[in-house]
Amino acid sequence: MSISEKAPAPAPDAQHPSPATRIRARKRPGDLAFSGASLGAGIIILIVLAATAFFLIAQSIPAFATDPDDNPMLEGESFWSYAVPLLFGTLWSSLLALFIATPIAIGIALFISHYAPRKLAAVLGYVIDLLAAVPSVVFGLWGALFFSSFLQPFYVTLTNTLGTVPVLDLFFSGPVSASGRTIMTAALVLAVMILPIMTAICREVFLQTPKLHEEASLALGATRWEMIRMSVLPFARGGMVSGAMLGLGRALGETMAVTMVLSGSPIIAFQLLQSGNPQSIAANIALHFPEAYGKGVNTLIATGLILFIVTFAVNAIARWLVNRRAEFSGAN
């Protein structure tokens, strides 16, 4: 037989049946019910998301199409002149909270997973998880009645020390708010609120690091911090990004705490300690929706559509970052 000729395929037998004659396992009623319920849940999520987007778009069209002079909420201004400062306040307060909470959440998660004794780690884990069950209104009361006045002397010190430094004076210049209810206080309260979910995700990801990697690093003479830096953090990079983006999403949509802490207005200002502070979209909707009517309701819904798009974009960016680093993670 020449090399170019192909050998005949072996005939199927009892141990190697052909694909056409393979017998598929019969699905039990429980398997069918579970798969159907999972498929239905996924479809319901897509339907709810599509219905929400359709509602927001349909109700927002009058805010874009009508004359600003006929809209009681705009007071003669264009819609974007009204919405852009609110969008700035939302992003500014959320990014400040994320900047404050991320290193703290990573540090707490590392302490619980790799430094603390087992009993202490369990107690700290329970305490951090319990913070997620505290209602937003409680954080708002705490921030407005106690935390703001507690921080006010510290704000005065910051203004006196950093308010005269070039570049930093853009953020810490005076005069300081007498009540302490500033965008900085709102960001700190938001940081406390998003801390539990970020810490919980980072802690679980750190605990999933293969023990073989950690033991190999220690066996080669690495210190505990070097082992964490070379083995744990590269493995958990995707999880840390996911936790940060989830915390950012929580901060973007937070309403009650920001409303109670911050007496904001639709302005664009980078000062952190002054009495004039930007307002967030969610807090603005909560403040003005009870008295809104006509095209004013459509205007508030239109700002909610902007917040919906921003939150969706944040989740999409987080998914892209996680997928981009997936092939380099220790899980693969």
mmCIF file of C-alpha atoms in Angstrom:
data_model
loop_
_atom_site.group_PDB
_atom_site.id
_atom_site.type_symbol
_atom_site.label_atom_id
_atom_site.label_comp_id
_atom_site.label_asym_id
_atom_site.label_seq_id
_atom_site.Cartn_x
_atom_site.Cartn_y
_atom_site.Cartn_z
ATOM 1 C CA MET A 1 0.000 0.000 0.000
ATOM 2 C CA SER A 2 1.413 3.387 -0.988
ATOM 3 C CA ILE A 3 1.877 6.206 1.451
ATOM 4 C CA SER A 4 -0.764 8.298 -0.287
ATOM 5 C CA GLU A 5 -3.411 5.633 0.273
ATOM 6 C CA LYS A 6 -5.400 5.936 3.473
ATOM 7 C CA ALA A 7 -5.931 3.048 5.801
ATOM 8 C CA PRO A 8 -9.570 2.053 6.228
ATOM 9 C CA ALA A 9 -11.260 3.363 9.338
ATOM 10 C CA PRO A 10 -11.728 0.737 12.052
ATOM 11 C CA ALA A 11 -15.172 -0.693 12.271
ATOM 12 C CA PRO A 12 -17.160 0.395 15.354
ATOM 13 C CA ASP A 13 -17.359 -2.177 18.069
ATOM 14 C CA ALA A 14 -18.972 -2.404 21.471
ATOM 15 C CA GLN A 15 -16.166 -0.481 23.196
ATOM 16 C CA HIS A 16 -15.749 2.200 20.488
ATOM 17 C CA PRO A 17 -19.176 2.928 19.029
ATOM 18 C CA SER A 18 -19.560 5.382 16.197
ATOM 19 C CA PRO A 19 -20.894 8.869 17.030
ATOM 20 C CA ALA A 20 -24.186 8.051 15.329
ATOM 21 C CA THR A 21 -24.750 4.995 17.498
ATOM 22 C CA ARG A 22 -23.731 6.491 20.864
ATOM 23 C CA ILE A 23 -26.495 6.402 23.429
ATOM 24 C CA ARG A 24 -27.138 9.637 25.248
ATOM 25 C CA ALA A 25 -27.879 9.549 28.942
ATOM 26 C CA ARG A 26 -31.507 10.126 29.737
ATOM 27 C CA LYS A 27 -32.118 13.426 31.471
ATOM 28 C CA ARG A 28 -33.974 13.184 34.732
ATOM 29 C CA PRO A 29 -36.877 15.501 35.574
ATOM 30 C CA GLY A 30 -34.731 17.330 38.124
ATOM 31 C CA ASP A 31 -32.069 18.083 35.489
ATOM 32 C CA LEU A 32 -34.679 19.382 33.072
ATOM 33 C CA ALA A 33 -36.268 21.557 35.777
ATOM 34 C CA PHE A 34 -32.925 22.997 36.871
ATOM 35 C CA SER A 35 -31.761 23.770 33.323
ATOM 36 C CA GLY A 36 -35.121 25.314 32.486
ATOM 37 C CA ALA A 37 -35.095 27.457 35.622
ATOM 38 C CA SER A 38 -31.540 28.648 34.892
ATOM 39 C CA LEU A 39 -32.434 29.501 31.309
ATOM 40 C CA GLY A 40 -35.584 31.290 32.442
ATOM 41 C CA ALA A 41 -33.664 33.320 35.026
ATOM 42 C CA GLY A 42 -31.151 34.440 32.398
ATOM 43 C CA ILE A 43 -33.934 35.417 30.002
ATOM 44 C CA ILE A 44 -35.783 37.331 32.749
ATOM 45 C CA ILE A 45 -32.638 39.356 33.486
ATOM 46 C CA LEU A 46 -32.324 40.344 29.822
ATOM 47 C CA ILE A 47 -36.034 41.202 29.608
ATOM 48 C CA VAL A 48 -35.890 43.383 32.728
ATOM 49 C CA LEU A 49 -32.759 45.153 31.457
ATOM 50 C CA ALA A 50 -34.321 45.772 28.046
ATOM 51 C CA ALA A 51 -37.601 46.960 29.616
ATOM 52 C CA THR A 52 -35.741 49.353 31.907
ATOM 53 C CA ALA A 53 -33.732 50.782 29.017
ATOM 54 C CA PHE A 54 -36.883 51.148 26.879
ATOM 55 C CA PHE A 55 -38.730 52.931 29.695
ATOM 56 C CA LEU A 56 -35.857 55.340 30.353
ATOM 57 C CA ILE A 57 -35.408 56.164 26.667
ATOM 58 C CA ALA A 58 -39.151 56.631 26.024
ATOM 59 C CA GLN A 59 -39.619 58.866 29.066
ATOM 60 C CA SER A 60 -36.459 60.868 28.335
ATOM 61 C CA ILE A 61 -37.385 61.919 24.800
ATOM 62 C CA PRO A 62 -39.619 64.861 25.913
ATOM 63 C CA ALA A 63 -36.735 66.284 27.953
ATOM 64 C CA PHE A 64 -34.548 66.447 24.824
ATOM 65 C CA ALA A 65 -37.258 67.494 22.369
ATOM 66 C CA THR A 66 -39.086 70.290 24.214
ATOM 67 C CA ASP A 67 -38.095 73.932 24.473
ATOM 68 C CA PRO A 68 -36.058 74.613 27.658
ATOM 69 C CA ASP A 69 -38.276 77.637 28.368
ATOM 70 C CA ASP A 70 -41.267 75.298 28.704
ATOM 71 C CA ASN A 71 -39.456 72.979 31.126
ATOM 72 C CA PRO A 72 -39.779 74.048 34.775
ATOM 73 C CA MET A 73 -36.749 71.990 35.777
ATOM 74 C CA LEU A 74 -34.336 73.560 33.276
ATOM 75 C CA GLU A 75 -35.328 77.201 33.910
ATOM 76 C CA GLY A 76 -34.377 78.303 30.421
ATOM 77 C CA GLU A 77 -31.066 76.391 30.255
ATOM 78 C CA SER A 78 -30.317 73.551 27.875
ATOM 79 C CA PHE A 79 -30.622 70.002 29.128
ATOM 80 C CA TRP A 80 -26.888 69.369 28.939
ATOM 81 C CA SER A 81 -26.125 72.513 30.930
ATOM 82 C CA TYR A 82 -28.338 71.010 33.627
ATOM 83 C CA ALA A 83 -27.096 67.397 33.394
ATOM 84 C CA VAL A 84 -23.322 67.784 32.965
ATOM 85 C CA PRO A 85 -22.691 69.258 36.477
ATOM 86 C CA LEU A 86 -24.784 66.454 37.975
ATOM 87 C CA LEU A 87 -22.784 63.871 36.027
ATOM 88 C CA PHE A 88 -19.567 65.495 37.229
ATOM 89 C CA GLY A 89 -20.732 65.357 40.849
ATOM 90 C CA THR A 90 -21.651 61.689 40.490
ATOM 91 C CA LEU A 91 -18.305 60.701 38.985
ATOM 92 C CA TRP A 92 -16.270 62.953 41.282
ATOM 93 C CA SER A 93 -17.740 61.663 44.534
ATOM 94 C CA SER A 94 -17.668 58.025 43.355
ATOM 95 C CA LEU A 95 -14.063 58.169 42.156
ATOM 96 C CA LEU A 96 -12.979 59.802 45.420
ATOM 97 C CA ALA A 97 -14.705 57.038 47.368
ATOM 98 C CA LEU A 98 -13.068 54.388 45.177
ATOM 99 C CA PHE A 99 -9.650 56.006 45.594
ATOM 100 C CA ILE A 100 -10.055 55.944 49.382
ATOM 101 C CA ALA A 101 -11.644 52.484 49.737
ATOM 102 C CA THR A 102 -9.519 50.410 47.333
ATOM 103 C CA PRO A 103 -6.189 50.329 49.253
ATOM 104 C CA ILE A 104 -8.040 49.887 52.565
ATOM 105 C CA ALA A 105 -10.118 46.989 51.203
ATOM 106 C CA ILE A 106 -7.051 45.257 49.745
ATOM 107 C CA GLY A 107 -5.120 45.734 52.989
ATOM 108 C CA ILE A 108 -7.945 44.346 55.144
ATOM 109 C CA ALA A 109 -8.417 41.398 52.793
ATOM 110 C CA LEU A 110 -4.708 40.576 52.856
ATOM 111 C CA PHE A 111 -4.610 40.822 56.650
ATOM 112 C CA ILE A 112 -7.597 38.486 57.005
ATOM 113 C CA SER A 113 -6.360 35.964 54.452
ATOM 114 C CA HIS A 114 -2.600 35.849 55.096
ATOM 115 C CA TYR A 115 -1.631 37.582 58.341
ATOM 116 C CA ALA A 116 -4.322 37.355 61.014
ATOM 117 C CA PRO A 117 -4.741 34.267 63.215
ATOM 118 C CA ARG A 118 -7.623 32.044 62.192
ATOM 119 C CA LYS A 119 -9.962 33.050 65.030
ATOM 120 C CA LEU A 120 -9.281 36.760 64.590
ATOM 121 C CA ALA A 121 -9.687 36.444 60.815
ATOM 122 C CA ALA A 122 -13.099 34.822 61.263
ATOM 123 C CA VAL A 123 -14.276 37.599 63.587
ATOM 124 C CA LEU A 124 -13.017 40.333 61.275
ATOM 125 C CA GLY A 125 -14.686 38.649 58.318
ATOM 126 C CA TYR A 126 -18.022 38.596 60.126
ATOM 127 C CA VAL A 127 -17.694 42.265 61.111
ATOM 128 C CA ILE A 128 -16.872 43.340 57.561
ATOM 129 C CA ASP A 129 -19.791 41.332 56.167
ATOM 130 C CA LEU A 130 -22.162 42.862 58.725
ATOM 131 C CA LEU A 131 -21.298 46.345 57.474
ATOM 132 C CA ALA A 132 -22.972 45.464 54.177
ATOM 133 C CA ALA A 133 -26.283 44.947 56.018
ATOM 134 C CA VAL A 134 -26.354 48.476 57.474
ATOM 135 C CA PRO A 135 -29.009 50.572 55.642
ATOM 136 C CA SER A 136 -27.934 53.603 53.647
ATOM 137 C CA VAL A 137 -30.011 55.942 55.789
ATOM 138 C CA VAL A 138 -27.993 54.916 58.872
ATOM 139 C CA PHE A 139 -24.751 55.817 57.119
ATOM 140 C CA GLY A 140 -26.353 59.083 56.045
ATOM 141 C CA LEU A 141 -27.383 59.961 59.593
ATOM 142 C CA TRP A 142 -23.958 59.045 60.907
ATOM 143 C CA GLY A 143 -22.224 61.151 58.276
ATOM 144 C CA ALA A 144 -24.501 64.170 58.628
ATOM 145 C CA LEU A 145 -24.839 64.323 62.412
ATOM 146 C CA PHE A 146 -21.487 63.052 63.698
ATOM 147 C CA PHE A 147 -18.827 62.399 61.072
ATOM 148 C CA SER A 148 -19.029 65.792 59.358
ATOM 149 C CA SER A 149 -18.600 67.791 62.580
ATOM 150 C CA PHE A 150 -15.873 65.385 63.726
ATOM 151 C CA LEU A 151 -13.864 65.995 60.537
ATOM 152 C CA GLN A 152 -14.325 69.767 60.366
ATOM 153 C CA PRO A 153 -11.235 70.646 62.502
ATOM 154 C CA PHE A 154 -9.177 68.236 60.421
ATOM 155 C CA TYR A 155 -10.381 69.989 57.271
ATOM 156 C CA VAL A 156 -9.160 73.302 58.681
ATOM 157 C CA THR A 157 -5.719 71.772 59.251
ATOM 158 C CA LEU A 158 -5.661 70.399 55.707
ATOM 159 C CA THR A 159 -6.510 73.798 54.277
ATOM 160 C CA ASN A 160 -3.814 75.521 56.318
ATOM 161 C CA THR A 161 -1.120 73.000 55.312
ATOM 162 C CA LEU A 162 -2.050 71.924 51.775
ATOM 163 C CA GLY A 163 -4.168 74.835 50.647
ATOM 164 C CA THR A 164 -1.081 76.928 49.844
ATOM 165 C CA VAL A 165 0.816 74.214 47.953
ATOM 166 C CA PRO A 166 0.699 74.590 44.162
ATOM 167 C CA VAL A 167 -1.593 72.086 42.413
ATOM 168 C CA LEU A 168 -2.939 70.855 45.756
ATOM 169 C CA ASP A 169 -4.618 74.208 46.339
ATOM 170 C CA LEU A 170 -7.026 73.230 43.560
ATOM 171 C CA PHE A 171 -8.488 70.625 45.922
ATOM 172 C CA PHE A 172 -7.786 71.907 49.455
ATOM 173 C CA SER A 173 -8.218 75.650 49.188
ATOM 174 C CA GLY A 174 -10.540 77.436 51.630
ATOM 175 C CA PRO A 175 -12.719 78.683 53.072
ATOM 176 C CA VAL A 176 -13.619 75.472 54.873
ATOM 177 C CA SER A 177 -17.270 74.626 55.372
ATOM 178 C CA ALA A 178 -18.357 75.411 58.935
ATOM 179 C CA SER A 179 -20.563 72.312 59.084
ATOM 180 C CA GLY A 180 -18.065 69.878 57.560
ATOM 181 C CA ARG A 181 -20.725 68.576 55.147
ATOM 182 C CA THR A 182 -18.553 68.621 52.046
ATOM 183 C CA ILE A 183 -17.914 66.418 49.041
ATOM 184 C CA MET A 184 -14.980 64.941 50.974
ATOM 185 C CA THR A 185 -17.289 63.826 53.778
ATOM 186 C CA ALA A 186 -19.693 62.321 51.274
ATOM 187 C CA ALA A 187 -16.809 60.463 49.613
ATOM 188 C CA LEU A 188 -15.618 59.101 52.960
ATOM 189 C CA VAL A 189 -19.125 57.880 53.808
ATOM 190 C CA LEU A 190 -19.385 56.242 50.376
ATOM 191 C CA ALA A 191 -15.982 54.634 50.932
ATOM 192 C CA VAL A 192 -17.229 53.069 54.166
ATOM 193 C CA MET A 193 -20.343 51.824 52.361
ATOM 194 C CA ILE A 194 -18.499 50.158 49.473
ATOM 195 C CA LEU A 195 -15.756 48.752 51.712
ATOM 196 C CA PRO A 196 -17.579 45.496 52.661
ATOM 197 C CA ILE A 197 -18.258 44.265 49.129
ATOM 198 C CA MET A 198 -14.752 45.127 47.927
ATOM 199 C CA THR A 199 -13.138 43.487 50.964
ATOM 200 C CA ALA A 200 -15.258 40.344 50.677
ATOM 201 C CA ILE A 201 -14.432 39.837 46.995
ATOM 202 C CA CYS A 202 -10.704 40.495 47.459
ATOM 203 C CA ARG A 203 -10.584 38.178 50.484
ATOM 204 C CA GLU A 204 -12.209 35.298 48.606
ATOM 205 C CA VAL A 205 -9.922 35.796 45.602
ATOM 206 C CA PHE A 206 -6.821 35.898 47.802
ATOM 207 C CA LEU A 207 -7.888 32.650 49.482
ATOM 208 C CA GLN A 208 -8.211 30.980 46.059
ATOM 209 C CA THR A 209 -4.506 31.418 45.317
ATOM 210 C CA PRO A 210 -2.990 27.954 44.767
ATOM 211 C CA LYS A 211 -1.145 26.873 47.885
ATOM 212 C CA LEU A 212 1.539 25.311 45.703
ATOM 213 C CA HIS A 213 2.467 28.757 44.361
ATOM 214 C CA GLU A 214 2.685 30.252 47.842
ATOM 215 C CA GLU A 215 4.697 27.344 49.248
ATOM 216 C CA ALA A 216 7.055 27.396 46.262
ATOM 217 C CA SER A 217 7.762 31.098 46.791
ATOM 218 C CA LEU A 218 8.430 30.581 50.483
ATOM 219 C CA ALA A 219 10.625 27.554 49.761
ATOM 220 C CA LEU A 220 12.783 29.674 47.440
ATOM 221 C CA GLY A 221 13.492 32.072 50.295
ATOM 222 C CA ALA A 222 10.876 34.744 49.691
ATOM 223 C CA THR A 223 9.480 36.660 52.631
ATOM 224 C CA ARG A 224 5.751 36.693 53.246
ATOM 225 C CA TRP A 225 5.339 40.061 51.535
ATOM 226 C CA GLU A 226 7.454 38.936 48.569
ATOM 227 C CA MET A 227 5.310 35.808 48.302
ATOM 228 C CA ILE A 228 2.158 37.961 48.300
ATOM 229 C CA ARG A 229 3.610 40.347 45.734
ATOM 230 C CA MET A 230 4.808 37.617 43.359
ATOM 231 C CA SER A 231 2.119 34.949 43.809
ATOM 232 C CA VAL A 232 -1.064 36.285 45.393
ATOM 233 C CA LEU A 233 -1.484 39.711 43.808
ATOM 234 C CA PRO A 234 -0.859 38.595 40.181
ATOM 235 C CA PHE A 235 -3.317 35.741 40.636
ATOM 236 C CA ALA A 236 -5.975 38.011 42.163
ATOM 237 C CA ARG A 237 -5.628 40.999 39.822
ATOM 238 C CA GLY A 238 -8.832 40.227 37.948
ATOM 239 C CA GLY A 239 -10.779 39.725 41.163
ATOM 240 C CA MET A 240 -9.508 42.996 42.606
ATOM 241 C CA VAL A 241 -10.618 44.844 39.482
ATOM 242 C CA SER A 242 -14.035 43.198 39.708
ATOM 243 C CA GLY A 243 -14.397 44.180 43.373
ATOM 244 C CA ALA A 244 -13.368 47.764 42.641
ATOM 245 C CA MET A 245 -15.846 48.066 39.773
ATOM 246 C CA LEU A 246 -18.659 46.609 41.868
ATOM 247 C CA GLY A 247 -17.870 49.123 44.586
ATOM 248 C CA LEU A 248 -17.824 51.923 42.008
ATOM 249 C CA GLY A 249 -21.224 50.814 40.744
ATOM 250 C CA ARG A 250 -22.596 50.917 44.293
ATOM 251 C CA ALA A 251 -21.181 54.402 44.810
ATOM 252 C CA LEU A 252 -22.564 55.701 41.504
ATOM 253 C CA GLY A 253 -26.128 54.758 42.394
ATOM 254 C CA GLU A 254 -26.087 55.681 46.079
ATOM 255 C CA THR A 255 -28.889 58.104 46.967
ATOM 256 C CA MET A 256 -29.790 58.507 50.628
ATOM 257 C CA ALA A 257 -26.336 58.839 52.162
ATOM 258 C CA VAL A 258 -25.210 61.506 49.680
ATOM 259 C CA THR A 259 -28.540 63.326 49.976
ATOM 260 C CA MET A 260 -28.333 63.496 53.770
ATOM 261 C CA VAL A 261 -24.634 64.359 54.000
ATOM 262 C CA LEU A 262 -24.205 66.743 51.094
ATOM 263 C CA SER A 263 -26.029 70.018 50.485
ATOM 264 C CA GLY A 264 -24.987 70.163 46.863
ATOM 265 C CA SER A 265 -25.865 72.244 43.839
ATOM 266 C CA PRO A 266 -25.444 71.736 40.069
ATOM 267 C CA ILE A 267 -21.911 73.145 39.789
ATOM 268 C CA ILE A 268 -18.519 71.875 38.670
ATOM 269 C CA ALA A 269 -15.963 72.360 41.440
ATOM 270 C CA PHE A 270 -12.899 70.359 42.425
ATOM 271 C CA GLN A 271 -12.614 71.873 45.909
ATOM 272 C CA LEU A 272 -13.102 69.158 48.513
ATOM 273 C CA LEU A 273 -13.597 71.173 51.690
ATOM 274 C CA GLN A 274 -15.717 74.184 50.774
ATOM 275 C CA SER A 275 -19.440 74.641 51.341
ATOM 276 C CA GLY A 276 -20.179 74.828 47.596
ATOM 277 C CA ASN A 277 -20.256 71.217 46.387
ATOM 278 C CA PRO A 278 -21.455 69.444 43.235
ATOM 279 C CA GLN A 279 -24.572 67.311 43.424
ATOM 280 C CA SER A 280 -24.921 63.709 42.224
ATOM 281 C CA ILE A 281 -27.589 62.481 39.823
ATOM 282 C CA ALA A 282 -29.156 60.040 42.268
ATOM 283 C CA ALA A 283 -29.341 62.593 45.088
ATOM 284 C CA ASN A 284 -30.771 65.218 42.737
ATOM 285 C CA ILE A 285 -33.537 62.840 41.637
ATOM 286 C CA ALA A 286 -34.370 61.988 45.253
ATOM 287 C CA LEU A 287 -34.541 65.674 46.230
ATOM 288 C CA HIS A 288 -36.603 67.000 43.306
ATOM 289 C CA PHE A 289 -38.804 64.095 42.245
ATOM 290 C CA PRO A 290 -41.578 64.618 44.877
ATOM 291 C CA GLU A 291 -42.291 68.144 43.626
ATOM 292 C CA ALA A 292 -41.559 67.622 39.917
ATOM 293 C CA TYR A 293 -44.369 67.681 37.371
ATOM 294 C CA GLY A 294 -44.815 67.570 33.606
ATOM 295 C CA LYS A 295 -41.581 67.880 31.666
ATOM 296 C CA GLY A 296 -39.666 68.155 34.945
ATOM 297 C CA VAL A 297 -40.316 64.462 35.598
ATOM 298 C CA ASN A 298 -39.033 63.636 32.121
ATOM 299 C CA THR A 299 -35.903 65.688 32.817
ATOM 300 C CA LEU A 300 -35.164 63.753 35.995
ATOM 301 C CA ILE A 301 -35.739 60.463 34.167
ATOM 302 C CA ALA A 302 -33.357 61.638 31.445
ATOM 303 C CA THR A 303 -30.639 62.202 34.045
ATOM 304 C CA GLY A 304 -31.427 58.690 35.321
ATOM 305 C CA LEU A 305 -30.834 57.425 31.781
ATOM 306 C CA ILE A 306 -27.384 59.051 31.829
ATOM 307 C CA LEU A 307 -26.634 57.329 35.129
ATOM 308 C CA PHE A 308 -27.852 54.030 33.646
ATOM 309 C CA ILE A 309 -25.507 54.418 30.663
ATOM 310 C CA VAL A 310 -22.550 55.345 32.897
ATOM 311 C CA THR A 311 -23.128 52.332 35.159
ATOM 312 C CA PHE A 312 -23.451 50.034 32.152
ATOM 313 C CA ALA A 313 -20.207 51.442 30.700
ATOM 314 C CA VAL A 314 -18.392 50.914 34.031
ATOM 315 C CA ASN A 315 -19.479 47.258 34.120
ATOM 316 C CA ALA A 316 -18.450 46.772 30.486
ATOM 317 C CA ILE A 317 -15.003 48.255 31.145
ATOM 318 C CA ALA A 318 -14.610 46.025 34.205
ATOM 319 C CA ARG A 319 -15.528 42.952 32.166
ATOM 320 C CA TRP A 320 -13.026 43.949 29.480
ATOM 321 C CA LEU A 321 -10.242 44.447 32.028
ATOM 322 C CA VAL A 322 -10.956 41.099 33.696
ATOM 323 C CA ASN A 323 -11.043 39.233 30.362
ATOM 324 C CA ARG A 324 -7.877 40.994 29.249
ATOM 325 C CA ARG A 325 -5.994 39.684 32.271
ATOM 326 C CA ALA A 326 -7.648 36.251 32.371
ATOM 327 C CA GLU A 327 -4.983 34.484 30.294
ATOM 328 C CA PHE A 328 -2.258 35.770 32.605
ATOM 329 C CA SER A 329 -3.973 34.828 35.865
ATOM 330 C CA GLY A 330 -2.816 31.998 38.037
ATOM 331 C CA ALA A 331 -6.121 30.190 37.499
ATOM 332 C CA ASN A 332 -5.062 29.357 33.963
#
